[in-house]
Tab-separated table of C-alpha atoms in Angstrom:
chain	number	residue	atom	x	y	z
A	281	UNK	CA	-20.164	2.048	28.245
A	282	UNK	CA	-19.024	5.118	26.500
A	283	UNK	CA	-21.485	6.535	23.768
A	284	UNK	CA	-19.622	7.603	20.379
A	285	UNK	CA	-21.400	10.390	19.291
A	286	UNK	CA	-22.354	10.707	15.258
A	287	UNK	CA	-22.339	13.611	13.514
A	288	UNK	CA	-25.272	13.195	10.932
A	289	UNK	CA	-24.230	14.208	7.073
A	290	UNK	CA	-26.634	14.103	4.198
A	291	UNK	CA	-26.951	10.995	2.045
A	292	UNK	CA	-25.296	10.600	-0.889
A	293	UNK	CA	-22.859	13.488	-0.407
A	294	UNK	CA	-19.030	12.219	-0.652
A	295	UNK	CA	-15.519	12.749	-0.555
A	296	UNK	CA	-12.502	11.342	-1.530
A	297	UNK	CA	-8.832	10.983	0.285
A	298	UNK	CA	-5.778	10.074	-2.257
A	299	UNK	CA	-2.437	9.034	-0.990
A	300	UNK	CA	0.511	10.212	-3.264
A	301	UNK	CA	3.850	9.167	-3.997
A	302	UNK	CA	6.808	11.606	-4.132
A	303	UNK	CA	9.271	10.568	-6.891
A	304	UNK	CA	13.098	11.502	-7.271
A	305	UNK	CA	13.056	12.643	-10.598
A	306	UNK	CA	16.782	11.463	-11.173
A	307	UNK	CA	16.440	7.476	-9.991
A	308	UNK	CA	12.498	7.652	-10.056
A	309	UNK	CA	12.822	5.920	-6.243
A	310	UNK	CA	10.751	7.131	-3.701
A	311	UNK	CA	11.953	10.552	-2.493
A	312	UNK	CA	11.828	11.638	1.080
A	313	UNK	CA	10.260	15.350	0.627
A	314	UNK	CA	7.138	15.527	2.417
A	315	UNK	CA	8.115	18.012	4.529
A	316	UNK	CA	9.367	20.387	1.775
A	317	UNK	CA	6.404	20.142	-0.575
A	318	UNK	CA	4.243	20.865	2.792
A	319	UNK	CA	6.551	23.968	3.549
A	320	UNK	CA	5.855	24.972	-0.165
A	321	UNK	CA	2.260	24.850	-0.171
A	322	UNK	CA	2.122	26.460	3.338
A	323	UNK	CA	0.869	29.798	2.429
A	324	UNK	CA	-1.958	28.021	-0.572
A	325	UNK	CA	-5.470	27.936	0.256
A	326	UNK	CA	-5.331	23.828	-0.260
A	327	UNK	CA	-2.829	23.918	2.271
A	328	UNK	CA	-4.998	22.525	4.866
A	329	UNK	CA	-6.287	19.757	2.262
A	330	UNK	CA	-2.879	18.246	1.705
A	331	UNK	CA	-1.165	16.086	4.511
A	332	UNK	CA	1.607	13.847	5.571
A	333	UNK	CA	1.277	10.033	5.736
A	334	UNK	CA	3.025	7.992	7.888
A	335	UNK	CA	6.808	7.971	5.860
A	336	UNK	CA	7.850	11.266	4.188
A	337	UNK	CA	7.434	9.875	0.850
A	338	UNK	CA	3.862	9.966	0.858
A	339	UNK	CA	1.964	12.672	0.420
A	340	UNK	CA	-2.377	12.873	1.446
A	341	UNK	CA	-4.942	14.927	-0.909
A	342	UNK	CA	-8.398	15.728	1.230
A	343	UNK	CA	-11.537	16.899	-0.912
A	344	UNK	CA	-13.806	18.855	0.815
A	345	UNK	CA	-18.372	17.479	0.733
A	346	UNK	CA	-19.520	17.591	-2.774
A	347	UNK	CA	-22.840	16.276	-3.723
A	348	UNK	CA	-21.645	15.143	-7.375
A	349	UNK	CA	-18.713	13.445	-8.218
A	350	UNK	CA	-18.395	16.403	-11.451
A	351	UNK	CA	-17.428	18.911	-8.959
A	352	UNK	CA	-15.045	16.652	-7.002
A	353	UNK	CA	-13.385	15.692	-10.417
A	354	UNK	CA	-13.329	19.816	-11.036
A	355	UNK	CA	-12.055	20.119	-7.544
A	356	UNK	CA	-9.785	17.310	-7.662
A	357	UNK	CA	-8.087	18.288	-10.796
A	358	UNK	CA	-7.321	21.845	-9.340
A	359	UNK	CA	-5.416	20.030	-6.442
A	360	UNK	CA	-3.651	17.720	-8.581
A	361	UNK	CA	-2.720	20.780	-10.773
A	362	UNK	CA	-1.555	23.031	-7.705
A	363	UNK	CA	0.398	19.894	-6.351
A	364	UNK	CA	2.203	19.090	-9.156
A	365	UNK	CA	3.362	22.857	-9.316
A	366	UNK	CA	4.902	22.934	-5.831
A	367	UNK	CA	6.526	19.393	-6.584
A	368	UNK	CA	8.424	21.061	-9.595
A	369	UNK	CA	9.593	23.743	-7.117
A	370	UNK	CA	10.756	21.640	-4.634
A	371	UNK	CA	12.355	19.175	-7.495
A	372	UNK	CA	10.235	15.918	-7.234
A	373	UNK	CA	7.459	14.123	-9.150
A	374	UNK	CA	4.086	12.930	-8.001
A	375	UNK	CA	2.748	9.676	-9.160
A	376	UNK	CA	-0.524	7.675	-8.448
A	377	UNK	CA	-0.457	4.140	-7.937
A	378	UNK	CA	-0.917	1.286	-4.827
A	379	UNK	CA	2.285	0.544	-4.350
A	380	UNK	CA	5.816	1.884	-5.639
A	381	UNK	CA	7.416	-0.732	-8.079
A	382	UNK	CA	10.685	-1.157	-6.731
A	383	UNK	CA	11.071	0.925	-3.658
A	384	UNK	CA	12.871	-0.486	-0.184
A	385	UNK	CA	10.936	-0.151	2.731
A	386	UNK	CA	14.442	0.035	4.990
A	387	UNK	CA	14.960	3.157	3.187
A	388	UNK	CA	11.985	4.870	4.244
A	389	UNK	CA	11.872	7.563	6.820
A	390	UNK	CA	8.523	7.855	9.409
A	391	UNK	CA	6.746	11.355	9.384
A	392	UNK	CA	7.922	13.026	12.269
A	393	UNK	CA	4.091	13.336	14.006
A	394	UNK	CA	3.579	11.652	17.880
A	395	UNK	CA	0.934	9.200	15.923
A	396	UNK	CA	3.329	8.043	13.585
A	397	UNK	CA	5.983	7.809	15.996
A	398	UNK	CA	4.095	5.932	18.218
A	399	UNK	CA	2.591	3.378	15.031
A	400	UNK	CA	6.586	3.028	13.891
A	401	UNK	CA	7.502	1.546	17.683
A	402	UNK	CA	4.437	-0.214	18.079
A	403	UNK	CA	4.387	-1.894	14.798
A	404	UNK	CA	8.432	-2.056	13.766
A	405	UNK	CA	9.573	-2.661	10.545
A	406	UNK	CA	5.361	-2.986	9.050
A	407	UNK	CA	5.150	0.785	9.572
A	408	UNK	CA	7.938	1.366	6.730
A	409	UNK	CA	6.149	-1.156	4.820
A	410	UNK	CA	3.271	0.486	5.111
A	411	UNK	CA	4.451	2.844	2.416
A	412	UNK	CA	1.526	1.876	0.036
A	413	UNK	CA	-1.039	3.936	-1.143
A	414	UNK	CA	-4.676	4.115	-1.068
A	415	UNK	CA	-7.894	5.888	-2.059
A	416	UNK	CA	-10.534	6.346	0.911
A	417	UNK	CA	-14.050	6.866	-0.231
A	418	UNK	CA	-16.624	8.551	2.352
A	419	UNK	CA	-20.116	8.245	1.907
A	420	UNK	CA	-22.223	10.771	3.964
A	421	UNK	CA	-24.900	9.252	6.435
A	422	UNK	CA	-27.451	10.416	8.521
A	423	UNK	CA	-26.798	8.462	12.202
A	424	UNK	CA	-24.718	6.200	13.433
A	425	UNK	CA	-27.519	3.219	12.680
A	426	UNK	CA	-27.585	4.119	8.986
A	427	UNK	CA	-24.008	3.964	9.317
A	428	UNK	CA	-23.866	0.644	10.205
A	429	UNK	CA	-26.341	-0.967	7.948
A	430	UNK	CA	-24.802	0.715	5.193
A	431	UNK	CA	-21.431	-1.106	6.157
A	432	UNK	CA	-23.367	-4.384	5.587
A	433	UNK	CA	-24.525	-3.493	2.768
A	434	UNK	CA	-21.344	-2.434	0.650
A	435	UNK	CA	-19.505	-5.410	2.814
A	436	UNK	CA	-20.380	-8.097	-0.394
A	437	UNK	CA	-18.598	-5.395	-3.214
A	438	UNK	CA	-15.801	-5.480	-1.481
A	439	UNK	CA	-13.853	-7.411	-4.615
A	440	UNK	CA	-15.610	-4.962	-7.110
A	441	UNK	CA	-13.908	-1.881	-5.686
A	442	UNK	CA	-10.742	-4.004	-5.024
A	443	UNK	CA	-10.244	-5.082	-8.743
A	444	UNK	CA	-11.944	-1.503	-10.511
A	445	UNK	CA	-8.985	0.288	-8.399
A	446	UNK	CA	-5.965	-2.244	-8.532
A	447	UNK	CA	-2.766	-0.398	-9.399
A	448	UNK	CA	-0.391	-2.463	-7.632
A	449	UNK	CA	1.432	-5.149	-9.446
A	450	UNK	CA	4.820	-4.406	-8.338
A	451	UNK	CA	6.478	-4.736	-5.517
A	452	UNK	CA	10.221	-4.493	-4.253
A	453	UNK	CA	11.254	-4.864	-8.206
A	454	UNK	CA	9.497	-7.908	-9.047
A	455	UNK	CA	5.958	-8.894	-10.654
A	456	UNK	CA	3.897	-9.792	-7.360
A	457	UNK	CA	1.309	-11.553	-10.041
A	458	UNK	CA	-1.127	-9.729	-7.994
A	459	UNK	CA	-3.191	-6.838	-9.122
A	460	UNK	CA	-3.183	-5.506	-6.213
A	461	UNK	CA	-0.262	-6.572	-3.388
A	462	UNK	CA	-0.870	-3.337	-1.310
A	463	UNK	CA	-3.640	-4.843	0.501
A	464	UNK	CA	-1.349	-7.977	1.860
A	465	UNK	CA	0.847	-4.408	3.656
A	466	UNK	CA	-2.737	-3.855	4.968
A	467	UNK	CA	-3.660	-7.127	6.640
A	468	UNK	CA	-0.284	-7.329	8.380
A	469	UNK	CA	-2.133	-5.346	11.457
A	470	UNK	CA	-3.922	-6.857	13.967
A	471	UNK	CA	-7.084	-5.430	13.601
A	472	UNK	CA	-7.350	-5.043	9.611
A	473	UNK	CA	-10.425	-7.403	8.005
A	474	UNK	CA	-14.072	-6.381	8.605
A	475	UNK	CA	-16.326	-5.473	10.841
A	476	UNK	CA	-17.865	-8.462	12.842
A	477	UNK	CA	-21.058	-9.398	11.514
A	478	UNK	CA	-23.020	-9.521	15.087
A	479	UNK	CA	-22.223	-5.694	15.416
A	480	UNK	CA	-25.950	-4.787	13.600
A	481	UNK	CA	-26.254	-1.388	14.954
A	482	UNK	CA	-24.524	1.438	16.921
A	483	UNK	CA	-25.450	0.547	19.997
A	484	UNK	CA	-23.000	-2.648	19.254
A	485	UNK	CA	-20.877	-0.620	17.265
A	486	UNK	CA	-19.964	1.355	20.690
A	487	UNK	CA	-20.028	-1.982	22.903
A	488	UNK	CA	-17.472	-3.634	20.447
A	489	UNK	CA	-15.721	-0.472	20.194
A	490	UNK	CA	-16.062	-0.033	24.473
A	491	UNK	CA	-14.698	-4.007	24.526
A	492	UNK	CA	-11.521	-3.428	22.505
A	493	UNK	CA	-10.676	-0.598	24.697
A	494	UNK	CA	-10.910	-2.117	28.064
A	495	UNK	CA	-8.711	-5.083	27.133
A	496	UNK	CA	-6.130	-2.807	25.024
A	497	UNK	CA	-6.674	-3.843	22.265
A	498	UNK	CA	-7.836	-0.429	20.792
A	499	UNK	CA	-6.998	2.893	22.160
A	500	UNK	CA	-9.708	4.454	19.211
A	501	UNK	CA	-11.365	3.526	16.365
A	502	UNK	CA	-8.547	4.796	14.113
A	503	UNK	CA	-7.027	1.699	15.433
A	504	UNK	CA	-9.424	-0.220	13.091
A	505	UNK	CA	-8.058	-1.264	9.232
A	506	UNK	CA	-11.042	-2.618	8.125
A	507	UNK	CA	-11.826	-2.661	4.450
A	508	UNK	CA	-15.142	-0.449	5.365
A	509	UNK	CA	-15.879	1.183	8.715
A	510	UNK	CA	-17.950	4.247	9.983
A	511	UNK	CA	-15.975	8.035	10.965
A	512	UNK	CA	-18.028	9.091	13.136
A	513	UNK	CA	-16.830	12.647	13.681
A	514	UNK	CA	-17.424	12.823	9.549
A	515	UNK	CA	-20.419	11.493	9.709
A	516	UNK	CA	-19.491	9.012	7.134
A	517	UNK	CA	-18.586	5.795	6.027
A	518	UNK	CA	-14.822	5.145	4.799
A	519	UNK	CA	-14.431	2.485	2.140
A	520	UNK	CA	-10.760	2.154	2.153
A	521	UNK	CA	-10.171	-1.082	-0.124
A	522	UNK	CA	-9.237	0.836	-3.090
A	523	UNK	CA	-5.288	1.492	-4.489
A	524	UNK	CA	-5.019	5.284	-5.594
A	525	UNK	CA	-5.421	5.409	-9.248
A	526	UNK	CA	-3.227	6.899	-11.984
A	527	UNK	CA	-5.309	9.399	-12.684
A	528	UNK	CA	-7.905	11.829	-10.813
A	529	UNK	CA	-10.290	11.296	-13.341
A	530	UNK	CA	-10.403	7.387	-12.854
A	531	UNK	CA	-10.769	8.147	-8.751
A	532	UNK	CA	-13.708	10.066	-9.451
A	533	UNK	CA	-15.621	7.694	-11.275
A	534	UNK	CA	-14.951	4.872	-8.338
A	535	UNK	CA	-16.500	7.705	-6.209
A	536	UNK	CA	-19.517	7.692	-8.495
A	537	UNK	CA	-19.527	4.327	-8.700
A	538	UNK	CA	-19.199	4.175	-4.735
A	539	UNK	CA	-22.259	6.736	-4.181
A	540	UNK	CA	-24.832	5.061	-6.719
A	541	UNK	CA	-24.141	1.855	-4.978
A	542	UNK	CA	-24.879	3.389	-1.542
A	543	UNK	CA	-28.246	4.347	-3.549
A	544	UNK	CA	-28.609	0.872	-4.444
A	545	UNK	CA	-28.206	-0.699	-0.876
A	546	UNK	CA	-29.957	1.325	0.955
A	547	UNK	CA	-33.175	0.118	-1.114
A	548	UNK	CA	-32.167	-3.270	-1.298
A	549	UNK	CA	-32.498	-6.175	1.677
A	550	UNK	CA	-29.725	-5.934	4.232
A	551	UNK	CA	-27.439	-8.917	2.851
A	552	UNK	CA	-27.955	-12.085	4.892
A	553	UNK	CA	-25.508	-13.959	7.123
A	554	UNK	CA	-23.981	-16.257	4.212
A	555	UNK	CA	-22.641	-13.030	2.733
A	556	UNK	CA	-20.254	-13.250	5.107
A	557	UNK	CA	-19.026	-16.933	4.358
A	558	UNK	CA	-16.467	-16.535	0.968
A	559	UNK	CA	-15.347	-12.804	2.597
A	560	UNK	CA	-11.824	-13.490	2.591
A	561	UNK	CA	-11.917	-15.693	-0.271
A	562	UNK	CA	-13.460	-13.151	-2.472
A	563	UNK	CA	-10.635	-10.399	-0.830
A	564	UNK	CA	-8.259	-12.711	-2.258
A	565	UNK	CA	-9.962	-13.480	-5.540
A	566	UNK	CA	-10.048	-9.780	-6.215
A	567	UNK	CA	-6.838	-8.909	-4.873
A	568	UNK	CA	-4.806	-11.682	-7.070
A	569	UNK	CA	-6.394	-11.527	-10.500
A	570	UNK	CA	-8.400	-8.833	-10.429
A	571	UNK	CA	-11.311	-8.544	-12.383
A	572	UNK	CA	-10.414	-12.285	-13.439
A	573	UNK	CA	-10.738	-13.953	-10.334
A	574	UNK	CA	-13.985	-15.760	-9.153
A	575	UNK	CA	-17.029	-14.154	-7.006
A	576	UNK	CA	-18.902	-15.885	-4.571
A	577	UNK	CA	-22.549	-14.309	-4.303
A	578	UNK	CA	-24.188	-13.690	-0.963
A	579	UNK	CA	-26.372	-16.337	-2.501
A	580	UNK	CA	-23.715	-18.966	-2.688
A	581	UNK	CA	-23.120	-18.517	-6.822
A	582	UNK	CA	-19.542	-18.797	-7.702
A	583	UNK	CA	-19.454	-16.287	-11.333
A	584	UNK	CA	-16.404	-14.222	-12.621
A	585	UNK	CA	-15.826	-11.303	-11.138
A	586	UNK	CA	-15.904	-9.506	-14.322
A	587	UNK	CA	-19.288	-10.697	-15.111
A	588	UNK	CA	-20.859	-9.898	-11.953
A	589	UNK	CA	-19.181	-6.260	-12.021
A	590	UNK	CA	-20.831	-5.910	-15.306
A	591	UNK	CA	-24.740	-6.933	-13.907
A	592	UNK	CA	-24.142	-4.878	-11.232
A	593	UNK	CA	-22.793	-1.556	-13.528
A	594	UNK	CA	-26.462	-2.279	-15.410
A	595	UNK	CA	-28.495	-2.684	-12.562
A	596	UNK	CA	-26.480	0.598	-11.382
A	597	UNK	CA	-27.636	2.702	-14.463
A	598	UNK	CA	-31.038	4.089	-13.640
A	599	UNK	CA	-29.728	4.980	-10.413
A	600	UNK	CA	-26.473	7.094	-11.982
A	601	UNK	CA	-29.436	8.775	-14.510
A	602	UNK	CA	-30.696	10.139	-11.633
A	603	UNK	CA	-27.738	11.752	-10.109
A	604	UNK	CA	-26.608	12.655	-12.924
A	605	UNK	CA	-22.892	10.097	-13.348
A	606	UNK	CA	-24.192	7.640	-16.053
A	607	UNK	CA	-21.217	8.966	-17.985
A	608	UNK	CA	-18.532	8.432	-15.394
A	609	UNK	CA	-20.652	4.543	-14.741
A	610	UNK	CA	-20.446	4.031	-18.338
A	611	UNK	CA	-16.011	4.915	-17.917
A	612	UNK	CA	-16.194	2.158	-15.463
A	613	UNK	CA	-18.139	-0.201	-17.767
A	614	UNK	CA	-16.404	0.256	-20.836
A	615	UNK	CA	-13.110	-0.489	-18.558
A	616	UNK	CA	-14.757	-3.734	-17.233
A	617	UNK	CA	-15.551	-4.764	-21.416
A	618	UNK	CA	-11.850	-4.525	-22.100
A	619	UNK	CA	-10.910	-6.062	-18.938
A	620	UNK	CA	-8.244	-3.712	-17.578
A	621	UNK	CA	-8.015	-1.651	-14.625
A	622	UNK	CA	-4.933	0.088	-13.912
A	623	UNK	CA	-3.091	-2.822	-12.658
A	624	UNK	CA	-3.286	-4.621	-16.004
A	625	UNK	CA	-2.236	-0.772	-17.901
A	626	UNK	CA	0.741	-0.834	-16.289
A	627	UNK	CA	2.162	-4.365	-17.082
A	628	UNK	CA	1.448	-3.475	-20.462
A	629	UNK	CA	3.566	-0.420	-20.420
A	630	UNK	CA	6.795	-2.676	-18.323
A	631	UNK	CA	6.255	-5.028	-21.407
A	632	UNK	CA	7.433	-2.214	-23.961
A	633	UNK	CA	10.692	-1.406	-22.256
A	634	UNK	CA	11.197	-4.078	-19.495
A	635	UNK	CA	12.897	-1.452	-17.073
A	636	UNK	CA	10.927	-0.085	-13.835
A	637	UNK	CA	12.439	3.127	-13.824
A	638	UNK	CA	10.731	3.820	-16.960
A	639	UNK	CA	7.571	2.798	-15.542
A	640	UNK	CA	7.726	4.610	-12.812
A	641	UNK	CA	7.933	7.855	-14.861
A	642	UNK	CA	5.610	7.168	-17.290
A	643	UNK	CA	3.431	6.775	-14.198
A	644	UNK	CA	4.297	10.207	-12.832
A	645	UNK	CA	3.269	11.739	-16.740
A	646	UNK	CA	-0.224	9.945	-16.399
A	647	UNK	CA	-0.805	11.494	-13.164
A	648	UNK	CA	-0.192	15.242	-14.229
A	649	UNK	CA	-1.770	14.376	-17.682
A	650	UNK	CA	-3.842	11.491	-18.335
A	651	UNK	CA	-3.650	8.291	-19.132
A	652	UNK	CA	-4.764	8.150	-22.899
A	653	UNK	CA	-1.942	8.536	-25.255
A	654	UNK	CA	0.762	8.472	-22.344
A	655	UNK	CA	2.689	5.416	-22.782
A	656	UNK	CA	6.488	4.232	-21.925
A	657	UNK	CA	9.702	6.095	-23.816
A	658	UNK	CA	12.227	3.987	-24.972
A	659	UNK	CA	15.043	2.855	-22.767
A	660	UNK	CA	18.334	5.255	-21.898
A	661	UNK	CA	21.049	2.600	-22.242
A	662	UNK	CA	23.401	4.296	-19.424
A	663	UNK	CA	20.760	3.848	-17.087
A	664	UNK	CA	20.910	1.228	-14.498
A	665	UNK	CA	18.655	-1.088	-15.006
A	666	UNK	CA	15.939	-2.674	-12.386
A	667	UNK	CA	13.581	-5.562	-13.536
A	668	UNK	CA	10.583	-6.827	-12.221
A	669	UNK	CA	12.666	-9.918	-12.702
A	670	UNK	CA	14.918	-8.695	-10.126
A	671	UNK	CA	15.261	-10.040	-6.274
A	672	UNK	CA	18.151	-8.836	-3.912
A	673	UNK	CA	20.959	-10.818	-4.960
A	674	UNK	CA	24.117	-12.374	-2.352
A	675	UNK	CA	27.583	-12.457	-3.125
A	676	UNK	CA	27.394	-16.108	-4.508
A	677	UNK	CA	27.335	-15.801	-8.352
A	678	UNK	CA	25.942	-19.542	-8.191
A	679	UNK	CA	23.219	-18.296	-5.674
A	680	UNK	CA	22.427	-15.284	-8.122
A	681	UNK	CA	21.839	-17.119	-11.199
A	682	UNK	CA	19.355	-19.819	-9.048
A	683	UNK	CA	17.531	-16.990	-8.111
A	684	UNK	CA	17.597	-15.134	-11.321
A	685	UNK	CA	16.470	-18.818	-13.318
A	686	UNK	CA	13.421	-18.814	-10.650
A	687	UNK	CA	12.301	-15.269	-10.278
A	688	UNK	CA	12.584	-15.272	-14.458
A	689	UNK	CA	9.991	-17.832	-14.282
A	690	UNK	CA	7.317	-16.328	-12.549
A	691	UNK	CA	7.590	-12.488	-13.578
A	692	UNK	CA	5.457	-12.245	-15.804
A	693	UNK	CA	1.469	-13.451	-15.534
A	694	UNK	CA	0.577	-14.062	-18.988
A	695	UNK	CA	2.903	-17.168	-19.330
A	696	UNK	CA	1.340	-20.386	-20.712
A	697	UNK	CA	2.374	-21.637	-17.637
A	698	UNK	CA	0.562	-19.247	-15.301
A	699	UNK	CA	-2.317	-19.047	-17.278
A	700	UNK	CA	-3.077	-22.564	-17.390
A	701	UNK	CA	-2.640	-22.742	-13.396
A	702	UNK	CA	-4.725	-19.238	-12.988
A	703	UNK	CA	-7.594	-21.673	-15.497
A	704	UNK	CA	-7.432	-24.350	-12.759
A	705	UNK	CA	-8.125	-22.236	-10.517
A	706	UNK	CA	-11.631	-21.182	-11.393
């Protein structure tokens, strides 16, 4: 069996990976410019911190180790600052957010890297749809053992980071009703999920990893999607639930959030084997309504999501006193009280002007400048417009006005209707 080696890291440092959209600033679609906005920054000293994604209308950010989330906010906001400035010389707009409201996958172009080339024949058309963007969080560990049991540990706040980051309620022009859809592009690949729960140390880790390659069902352990798994090389572990945010600023407090929870398990009890029992069910909890949808505790306890979030923000505090981020816990908390995330911000911004386009840009002005104050400008009436009612229609006007009747129906969540089915469900 072939040993994977670990580089060790020291606790509690972190880092942070954002994936960006490019926006045309004329149609606010996707824009294919990756390669120009790379070519801009070529000569910058961030230039080896920002990196294609698999189609050329994504865009990476990389932050280097920091020890406190303040200087990868500082650091962070220098990037998005320096990015921003080589979009408005190449002519395109930057934008946060899991997934692009209304963009075609068929119209997306691959990267052209021997990776992505290879990912874009293996998987066909799910490597266009793969356009969807994420924030990876990595947590520094010491070996390969403490990599692992730290895996367990953040396995059961899986949901938590799933509905604190959600910023992905649209898809393909119409309201998904999830807060976060990008995560269903995810689990399209074979080998997305978690990590199996008999894999309790490294020694397993490399015998699982040593199995999938002799039956090809891995060539490496890039090959993995899991929600949380170990980089090795890094020395780290990769939580990679999370939609990018709108805003730096509201990435850097899930990466406070992320490292005073890696405090918190690593003194706690390694979580026991019923943790793994409501796993998907509390994925899909999280992923649908967000900070709304029901938890099932390791314990068996079936609570709000919200409400458990909440305990856990509290029992989180003396823990963020000493590393200095009870103000960035206290962000997250105050979010949780109100009951938004991103995902919920954005709906009520479509609600003022009911066109995606306008979304889409307010979404780009967040990015460069904040959320607070930013909201929606009114509609341009020559524009065309593109609903989240909206399907792809035929050329059967009778056909069109079915779907329109149906798809009008379920757009938008807070319906009586929807509500009282979303109440049934928990």
């Amino acid at each position: 069996m072939e040993q994977i080696p670990f580089t060790s890291s020291a606790p509690n440092t972190l880092g942070i990976e954002l994936e960006l959209q490019l926006i045309h600033p004329g149609t606010f679609d996707l824009a294919a410019a990756s390669d120009e906005l790379l070519a801009q920054l070529a000569n910058h000293p961030i230039a080896d911190r920002v990196k294609p994604e698999i189609t050329r209308s994504m865009i990476e950010l990389n932050s280097s180790v920091h020890e406190h989330p303040m200087g990868l906010q500082a650091e962070m906001r220098e990037m998005r600052d320096v990015l921003c400035e080589a979009a408005d010389a190449v002519g395109v707009l930057v934008s946060g957010g899991g997934a692009h409201p209304f963009m075609r996958w068929q119209d997306r172009a691959i990267h052209d890297s021997p990776r992505f080339q290879y990912l874009a024949e293996m998987y066909g058309y799910l490597a266009r749809q793969f356009t969807v963007f994420g924030q990876h969080i990595h947590l520094g560990v010491s070996s390969g053992d403490e990599a692992i049991r730290m895996v367990h540990g953040l396995s059961p706040y899986v949901p938590h980071f799933i509905a604190l980051s959600a910023s992905s309620p649209y898809c393909e022009g119409v309201d998904t009703l999830y807060s976060c859809c990008r995560l269903n592009a995810v689990n399209s690949f074979p080998l997305s999920g978690h990590m199996p729960a008999d894999v309790a140390d490294w020694y397993r880790f490399e015998a699982h990893i040593s199995q999938l390659r002799s039956t090809g069902l891995a060539e490496s352990i890039k090959d993995l999607y899991w929600d949380i798994r170990p980089k090795p090389e890094f020395g780290t572990v990769e939580i990679r639930v999370c939609d990018t945010p709108l805003t730096v600023e509201r990435a850097c407090q899930l990466a406070a959030f992320a490292q005073a929870l890696a405090v918190l398990v690593s003194r706690d009890p390694a979580p026991g084997d019923k943790a793994w029992l409501a796993y998907r069910s509390n994925h899909f909890q999280a992923c649908r309504f967000g900070l709304h949808g029901s938890y099932v505790t390791p314990d068996g306890e079936r609570v709000r999501l919200q409400d458990h979030a909440r305990a856990l923000l509290e029992r989180l505090m003396p823990i963020a006193g000493e590393l200095g981020t009870t103000d960035m816990l206290v962000a997250l908390r105050d979010e949780i009280q109100r009951g938004g995330n991103d995902a919920r911000w954005m709906r009520g911004q479509f609600n003022r002007a009911r066109e995606l386009p306008l979304l889409v840009e307010t979404l780009t002005r967040a990015w460069r400048n904040g959320r607070e104050g930013v909201q929606v400008v009114d509609p341009v009436p020559a524009r065309r417009r593109i609903r989240a009612t909206s399907e792809p229609l035929t050329d059967n006007p009778l056909v069109n006005d079915a779907l329109a009747h149906d798809v009008q129906a379920l757009a938008t969540p807070e319906v009586a209707g929807t509500r009282n089915w979303q109440n049934r469900l928990h």
